[in-house]
CSV table of C-alpha atoms in Angstrom, one decimal:
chain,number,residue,atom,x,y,z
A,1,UNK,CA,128.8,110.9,121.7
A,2,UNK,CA,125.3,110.3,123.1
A,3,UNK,CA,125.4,113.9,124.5
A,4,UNK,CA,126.2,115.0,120.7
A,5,UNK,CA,123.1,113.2,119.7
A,6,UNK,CA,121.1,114.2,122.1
A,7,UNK,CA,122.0,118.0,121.8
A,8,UNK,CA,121.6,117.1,117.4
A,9,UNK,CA,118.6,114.9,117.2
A,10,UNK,CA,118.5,114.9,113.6
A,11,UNK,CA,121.8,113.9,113.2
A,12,UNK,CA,121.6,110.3,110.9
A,13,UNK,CA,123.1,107.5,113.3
A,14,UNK,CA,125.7,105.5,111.2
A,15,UNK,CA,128.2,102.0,111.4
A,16,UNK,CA,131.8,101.5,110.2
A,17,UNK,CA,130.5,98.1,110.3
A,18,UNK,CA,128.9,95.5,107.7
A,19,UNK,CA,126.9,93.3,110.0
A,20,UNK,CA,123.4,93.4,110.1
A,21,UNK,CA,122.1,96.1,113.4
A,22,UNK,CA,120.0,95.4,116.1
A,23,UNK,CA,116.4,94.7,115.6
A,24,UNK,CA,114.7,98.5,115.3
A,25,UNK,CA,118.1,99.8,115.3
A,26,UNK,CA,118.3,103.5,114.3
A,27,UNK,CA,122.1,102.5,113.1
A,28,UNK,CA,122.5,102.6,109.1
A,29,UNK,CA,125.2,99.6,108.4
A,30,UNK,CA,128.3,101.1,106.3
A,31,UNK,CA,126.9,99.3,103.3
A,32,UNK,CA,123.7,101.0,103.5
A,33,UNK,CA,125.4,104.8,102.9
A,34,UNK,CA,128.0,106.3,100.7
A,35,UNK,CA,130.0,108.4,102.7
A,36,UNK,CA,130.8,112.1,100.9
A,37,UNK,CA,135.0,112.9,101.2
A,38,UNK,CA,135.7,116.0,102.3
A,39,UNK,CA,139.3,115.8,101.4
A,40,UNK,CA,139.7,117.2,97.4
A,41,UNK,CA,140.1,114.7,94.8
A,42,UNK,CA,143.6,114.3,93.3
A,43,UNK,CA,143.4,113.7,89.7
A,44,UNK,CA,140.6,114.1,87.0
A,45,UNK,CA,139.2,110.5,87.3
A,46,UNK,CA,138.7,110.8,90.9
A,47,UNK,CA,136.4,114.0,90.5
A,48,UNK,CA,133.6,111.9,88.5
A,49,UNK,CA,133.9,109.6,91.7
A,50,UNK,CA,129.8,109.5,93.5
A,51,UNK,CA,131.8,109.7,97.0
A,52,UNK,CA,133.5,113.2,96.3
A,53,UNK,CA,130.0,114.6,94.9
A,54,UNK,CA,127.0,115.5,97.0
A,55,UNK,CA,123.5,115.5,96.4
A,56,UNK,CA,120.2,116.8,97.8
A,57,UNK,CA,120.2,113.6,100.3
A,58,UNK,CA,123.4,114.1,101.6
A,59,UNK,CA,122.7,115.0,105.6
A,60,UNK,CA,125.3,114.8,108.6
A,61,UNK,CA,126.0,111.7,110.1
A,62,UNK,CA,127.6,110.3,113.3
A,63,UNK,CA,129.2,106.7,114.3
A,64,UNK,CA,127.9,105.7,117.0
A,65,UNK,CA,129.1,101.4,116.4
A,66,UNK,CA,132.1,100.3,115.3
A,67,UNK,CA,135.7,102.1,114.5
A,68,UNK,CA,135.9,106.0,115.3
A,69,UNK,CA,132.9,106.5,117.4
A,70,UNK,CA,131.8,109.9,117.7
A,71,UNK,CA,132.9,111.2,114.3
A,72,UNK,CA,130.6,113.4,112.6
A,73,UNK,CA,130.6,112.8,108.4
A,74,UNK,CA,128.3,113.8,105.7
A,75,UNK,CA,126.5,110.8,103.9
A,76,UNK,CA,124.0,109.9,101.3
A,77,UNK,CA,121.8,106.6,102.5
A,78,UNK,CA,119.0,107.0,100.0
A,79,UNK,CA,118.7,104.1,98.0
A,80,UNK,CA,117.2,106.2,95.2
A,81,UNK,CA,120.0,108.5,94.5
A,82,UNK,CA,120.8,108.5,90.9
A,83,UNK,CA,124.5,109.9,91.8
A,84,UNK,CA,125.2,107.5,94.8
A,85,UNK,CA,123.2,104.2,94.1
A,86,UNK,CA,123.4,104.3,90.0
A,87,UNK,CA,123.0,100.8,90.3
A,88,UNK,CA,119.4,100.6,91.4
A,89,UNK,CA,118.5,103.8,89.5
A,90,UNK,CA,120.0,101.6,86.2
A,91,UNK,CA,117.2,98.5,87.3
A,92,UNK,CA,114.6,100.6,87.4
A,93,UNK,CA,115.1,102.7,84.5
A,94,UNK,CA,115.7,98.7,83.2
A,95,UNK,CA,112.2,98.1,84.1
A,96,UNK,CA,110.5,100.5,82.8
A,97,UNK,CA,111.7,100.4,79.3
A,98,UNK,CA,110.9,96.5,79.4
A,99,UNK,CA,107.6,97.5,80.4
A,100,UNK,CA,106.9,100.0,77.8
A,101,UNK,CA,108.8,98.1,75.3
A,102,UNK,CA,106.0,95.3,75.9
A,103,UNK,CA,103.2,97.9,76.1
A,104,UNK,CA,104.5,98.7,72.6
A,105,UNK,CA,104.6,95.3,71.5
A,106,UNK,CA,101.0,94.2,72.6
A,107,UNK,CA,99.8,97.9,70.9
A,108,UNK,CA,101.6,97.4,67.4
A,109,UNK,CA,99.7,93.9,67.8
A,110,UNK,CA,96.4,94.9,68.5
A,111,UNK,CA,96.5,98.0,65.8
A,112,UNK,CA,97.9,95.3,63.2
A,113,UNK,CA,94.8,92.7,63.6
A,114,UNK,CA,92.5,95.9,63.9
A,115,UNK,CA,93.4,97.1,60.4
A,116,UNK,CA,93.2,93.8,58.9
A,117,UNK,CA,90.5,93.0,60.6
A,118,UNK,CA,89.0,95.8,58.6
A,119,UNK,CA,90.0,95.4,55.5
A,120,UNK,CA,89.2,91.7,55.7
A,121,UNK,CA,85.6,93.0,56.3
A,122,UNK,CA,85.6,95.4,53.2
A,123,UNK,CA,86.6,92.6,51.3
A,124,UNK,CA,83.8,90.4,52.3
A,125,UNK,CA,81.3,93.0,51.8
A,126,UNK,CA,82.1,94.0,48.8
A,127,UNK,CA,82.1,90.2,47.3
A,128,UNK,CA,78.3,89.9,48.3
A,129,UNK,CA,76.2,89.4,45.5
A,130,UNK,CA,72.9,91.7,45.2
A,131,UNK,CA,70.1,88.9,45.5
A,132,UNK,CA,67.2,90.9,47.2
A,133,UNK,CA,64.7,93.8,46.4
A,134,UNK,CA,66.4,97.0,48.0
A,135,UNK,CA,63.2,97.4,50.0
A,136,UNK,CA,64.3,93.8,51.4
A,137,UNK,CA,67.6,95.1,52.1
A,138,UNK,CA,67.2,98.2,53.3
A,139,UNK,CA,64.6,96.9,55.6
A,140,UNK,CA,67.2,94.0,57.2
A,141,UNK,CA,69.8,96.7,56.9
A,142,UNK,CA,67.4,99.2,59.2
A,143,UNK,CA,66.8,96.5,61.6
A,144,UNK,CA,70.1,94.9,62.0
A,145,UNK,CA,72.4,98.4,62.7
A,146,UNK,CA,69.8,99.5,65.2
A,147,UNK,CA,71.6,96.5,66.9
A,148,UNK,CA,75.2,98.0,66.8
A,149,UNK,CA,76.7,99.7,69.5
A,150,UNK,CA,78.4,103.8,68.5
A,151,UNK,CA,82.1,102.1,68.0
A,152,UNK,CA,80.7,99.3,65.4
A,153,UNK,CA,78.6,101.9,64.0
A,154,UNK,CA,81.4,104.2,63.7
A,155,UNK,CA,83.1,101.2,61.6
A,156,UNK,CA,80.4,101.2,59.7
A,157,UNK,CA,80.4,104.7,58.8
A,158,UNK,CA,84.0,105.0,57.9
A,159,UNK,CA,84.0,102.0,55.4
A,160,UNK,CA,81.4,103.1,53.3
A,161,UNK,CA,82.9,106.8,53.2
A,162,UNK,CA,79.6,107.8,54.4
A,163,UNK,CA,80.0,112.0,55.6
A,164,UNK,CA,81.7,112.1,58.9
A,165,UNK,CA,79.4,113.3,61.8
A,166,UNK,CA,78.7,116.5,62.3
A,167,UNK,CA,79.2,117.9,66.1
A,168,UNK,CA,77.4,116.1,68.7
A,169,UNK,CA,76.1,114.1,65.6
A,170,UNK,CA,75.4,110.6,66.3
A,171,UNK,CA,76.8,108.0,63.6
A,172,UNK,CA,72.7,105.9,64.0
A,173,UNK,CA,71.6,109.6,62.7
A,174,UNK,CA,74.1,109.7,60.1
A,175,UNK,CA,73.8,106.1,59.1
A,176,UNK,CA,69.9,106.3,58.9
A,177,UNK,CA,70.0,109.0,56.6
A,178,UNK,CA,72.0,107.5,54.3
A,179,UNK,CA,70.3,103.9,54.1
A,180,UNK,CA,67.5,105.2,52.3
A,181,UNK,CA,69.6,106.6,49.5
A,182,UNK,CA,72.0,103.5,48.9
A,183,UNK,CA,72.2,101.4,46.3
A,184,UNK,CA,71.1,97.5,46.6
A,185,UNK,CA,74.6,96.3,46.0
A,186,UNK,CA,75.6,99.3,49.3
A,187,UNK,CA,72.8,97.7,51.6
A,188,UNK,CA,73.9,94.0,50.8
A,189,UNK,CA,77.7,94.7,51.6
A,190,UNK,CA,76.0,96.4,54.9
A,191,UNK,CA,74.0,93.7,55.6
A,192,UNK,CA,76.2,91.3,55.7
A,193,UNK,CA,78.9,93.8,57.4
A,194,UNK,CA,76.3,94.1,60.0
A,195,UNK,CA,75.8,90.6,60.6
A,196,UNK,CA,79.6,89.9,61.2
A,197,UNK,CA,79.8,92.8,63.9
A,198,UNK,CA,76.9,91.4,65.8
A,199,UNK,CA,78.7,88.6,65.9
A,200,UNK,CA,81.9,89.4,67.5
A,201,UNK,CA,81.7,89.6,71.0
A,202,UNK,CA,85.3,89.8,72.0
A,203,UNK,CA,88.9,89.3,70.1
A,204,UNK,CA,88.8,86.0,69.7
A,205,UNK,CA,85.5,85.6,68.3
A,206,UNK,CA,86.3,88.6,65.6
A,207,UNK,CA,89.4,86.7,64.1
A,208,UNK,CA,86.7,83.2,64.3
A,209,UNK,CA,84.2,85.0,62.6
A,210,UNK,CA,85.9,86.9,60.2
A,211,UNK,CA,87.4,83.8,59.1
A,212,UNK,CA,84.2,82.1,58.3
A,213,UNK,CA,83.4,84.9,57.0
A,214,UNK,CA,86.1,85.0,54.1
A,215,UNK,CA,85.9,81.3,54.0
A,216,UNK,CA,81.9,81.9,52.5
A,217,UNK,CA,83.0,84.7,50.4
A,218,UNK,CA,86.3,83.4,49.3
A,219,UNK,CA,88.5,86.4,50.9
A,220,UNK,CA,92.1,85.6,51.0
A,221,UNK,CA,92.6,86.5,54.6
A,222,UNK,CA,96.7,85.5,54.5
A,223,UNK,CA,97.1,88.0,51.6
A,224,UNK,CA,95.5,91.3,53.4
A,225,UNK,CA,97.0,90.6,56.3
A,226,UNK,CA,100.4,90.7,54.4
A,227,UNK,CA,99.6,93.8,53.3
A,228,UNK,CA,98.8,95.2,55.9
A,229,UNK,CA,101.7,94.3,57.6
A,230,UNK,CA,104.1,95.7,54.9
A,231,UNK,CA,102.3,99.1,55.2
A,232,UNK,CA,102.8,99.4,58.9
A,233,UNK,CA,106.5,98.3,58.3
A,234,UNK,CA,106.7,101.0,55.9
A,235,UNK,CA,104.9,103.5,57.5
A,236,UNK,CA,107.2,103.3,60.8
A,237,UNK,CA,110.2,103.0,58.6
A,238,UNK,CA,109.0,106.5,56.8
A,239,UNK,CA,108.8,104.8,54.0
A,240,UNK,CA,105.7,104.6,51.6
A,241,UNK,CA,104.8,101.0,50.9
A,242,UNK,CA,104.5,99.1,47.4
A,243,UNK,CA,100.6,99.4,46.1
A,244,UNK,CA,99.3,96.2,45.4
A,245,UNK,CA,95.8,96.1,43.0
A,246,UNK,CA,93.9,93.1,45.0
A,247,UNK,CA,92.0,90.8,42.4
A,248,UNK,CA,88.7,91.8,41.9
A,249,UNK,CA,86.4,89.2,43.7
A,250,UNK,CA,83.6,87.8,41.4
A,251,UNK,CA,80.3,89.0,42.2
A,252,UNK,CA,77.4,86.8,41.4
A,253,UNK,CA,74.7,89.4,39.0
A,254,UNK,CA,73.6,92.6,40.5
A,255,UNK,CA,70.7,92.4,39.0
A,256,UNK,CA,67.3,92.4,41.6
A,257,UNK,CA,65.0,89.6,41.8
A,258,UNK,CA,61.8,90.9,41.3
């Protein structure tokens, strides 16, 4: 036997045995292996059987402890074999859905208070009442969005249906041009927009602020985030969702104070 493994180095050194091996023992211990037959399998059931299949692990083998020392048998021992150790294949495949399953979770979450986030902000800026000169305005409005960052500004952008960016065209640019040309009850609504963006700096103070927010401007908070969520229900069910005409919020007079 030791001149067999001396003359086959490579050869994996295996037990018949269950017991634990010597410290830095080279020995696999029988439970550590699934040993391939090399007799043919005798009905249909036993061909589906991991120990009468091979796989690209499966490598010679020799007992060197316990029964039938010297024998030489083909085996798999890696623990990552999806034919051999379905087991352990089955726990991790386990785990990963779990984790993607929760990556999925915490993503629906974060996109569902993003969106009614937003429309939580459109319906506060558009229940602020016109109560400055538009050269007032529009010079508050100029000041404050200097302040935003390209994301709020983007936000910006997109809920006024201002004209999308052209290539390499910054949203300030786009926003600056556009200032000048609005209407006082359009730079109120940014205005006030503007001053809720500064003010979140993280997601806990967004959901704080846009809540004082509504709470000043009388936006029903409970009631867009309800609709929000039935339109992402419907929209992952395939399903268009049921349109729902919001009450108009009362505006205070548009008229300018002179």
């Amino acid at each position: 036997m030791k001149k067999t493994v001396a003359a086959k180095p490579k050869l994996v050194q295996i037990s018949t045995g269950y017991g634990k091996p010597a410290e830095n023992s080279p020995v696999i211990p029988r439970n550590k292996y699934v040993e391939i037959r090399q007799d043919k399998p005798k009905g249909k059931n036993e061909r589906d059987w991991p120990e009468y299949k091979t796989c690209k692990y499966t490598a010679e083998a020799i007992v060197t402890e316990g029964t039938e020392k010297g024998e030489i048998r083909k085996i798999c021992a890696n623990p990552e074999c999806p034919i051999h150790h379905p087991k352990r294949q089955n726990q991790h495949n386990h785990a990963d859905a779990a984790f993607k399953a929760e990556q999925e979770k915490r993503r629906r979450e974060e996109a569902l208070a993003q969106a009614t986030g937003l429309r939580v902000l459109k319906a506060i800026g558009e229940a602020v009442p016109v109560r400055l000169m538009k050269r007032d305005l529009l010079f508050v409005a100029q000041r404050l969005t200097t302040m935003l960052d390209e994301r709020r500004l983007a936000v910006l952008v997109r809920q006024h249906g201002i004209n999308k960016p052209k290539d390499g065209e910054a949203p300030a640019k786009v926003l600056a041009a556009f200032l000048p040309k609005a209407e006082e009850s359009k730079l109120g609504c940014i205005v006030v927009e503007t001053a809720i963006l500064l003010s979140m700096h993280n997601q806990t103070d967004a959901a704080r602020v846009l809540r004082d927010a509504a709470q000043v401007y009388k936006v029903d908070v409970d009631s867009i985030s309800a609709r929000v969520k039935q339109e992402f229900a419907a929209k992952e069910k395939g399903t268009p969702a049921k349109k729902t005409t919001p009450k108009p919020q009362a505006k205070s007079s548009k008229k300018a104070v002179a």
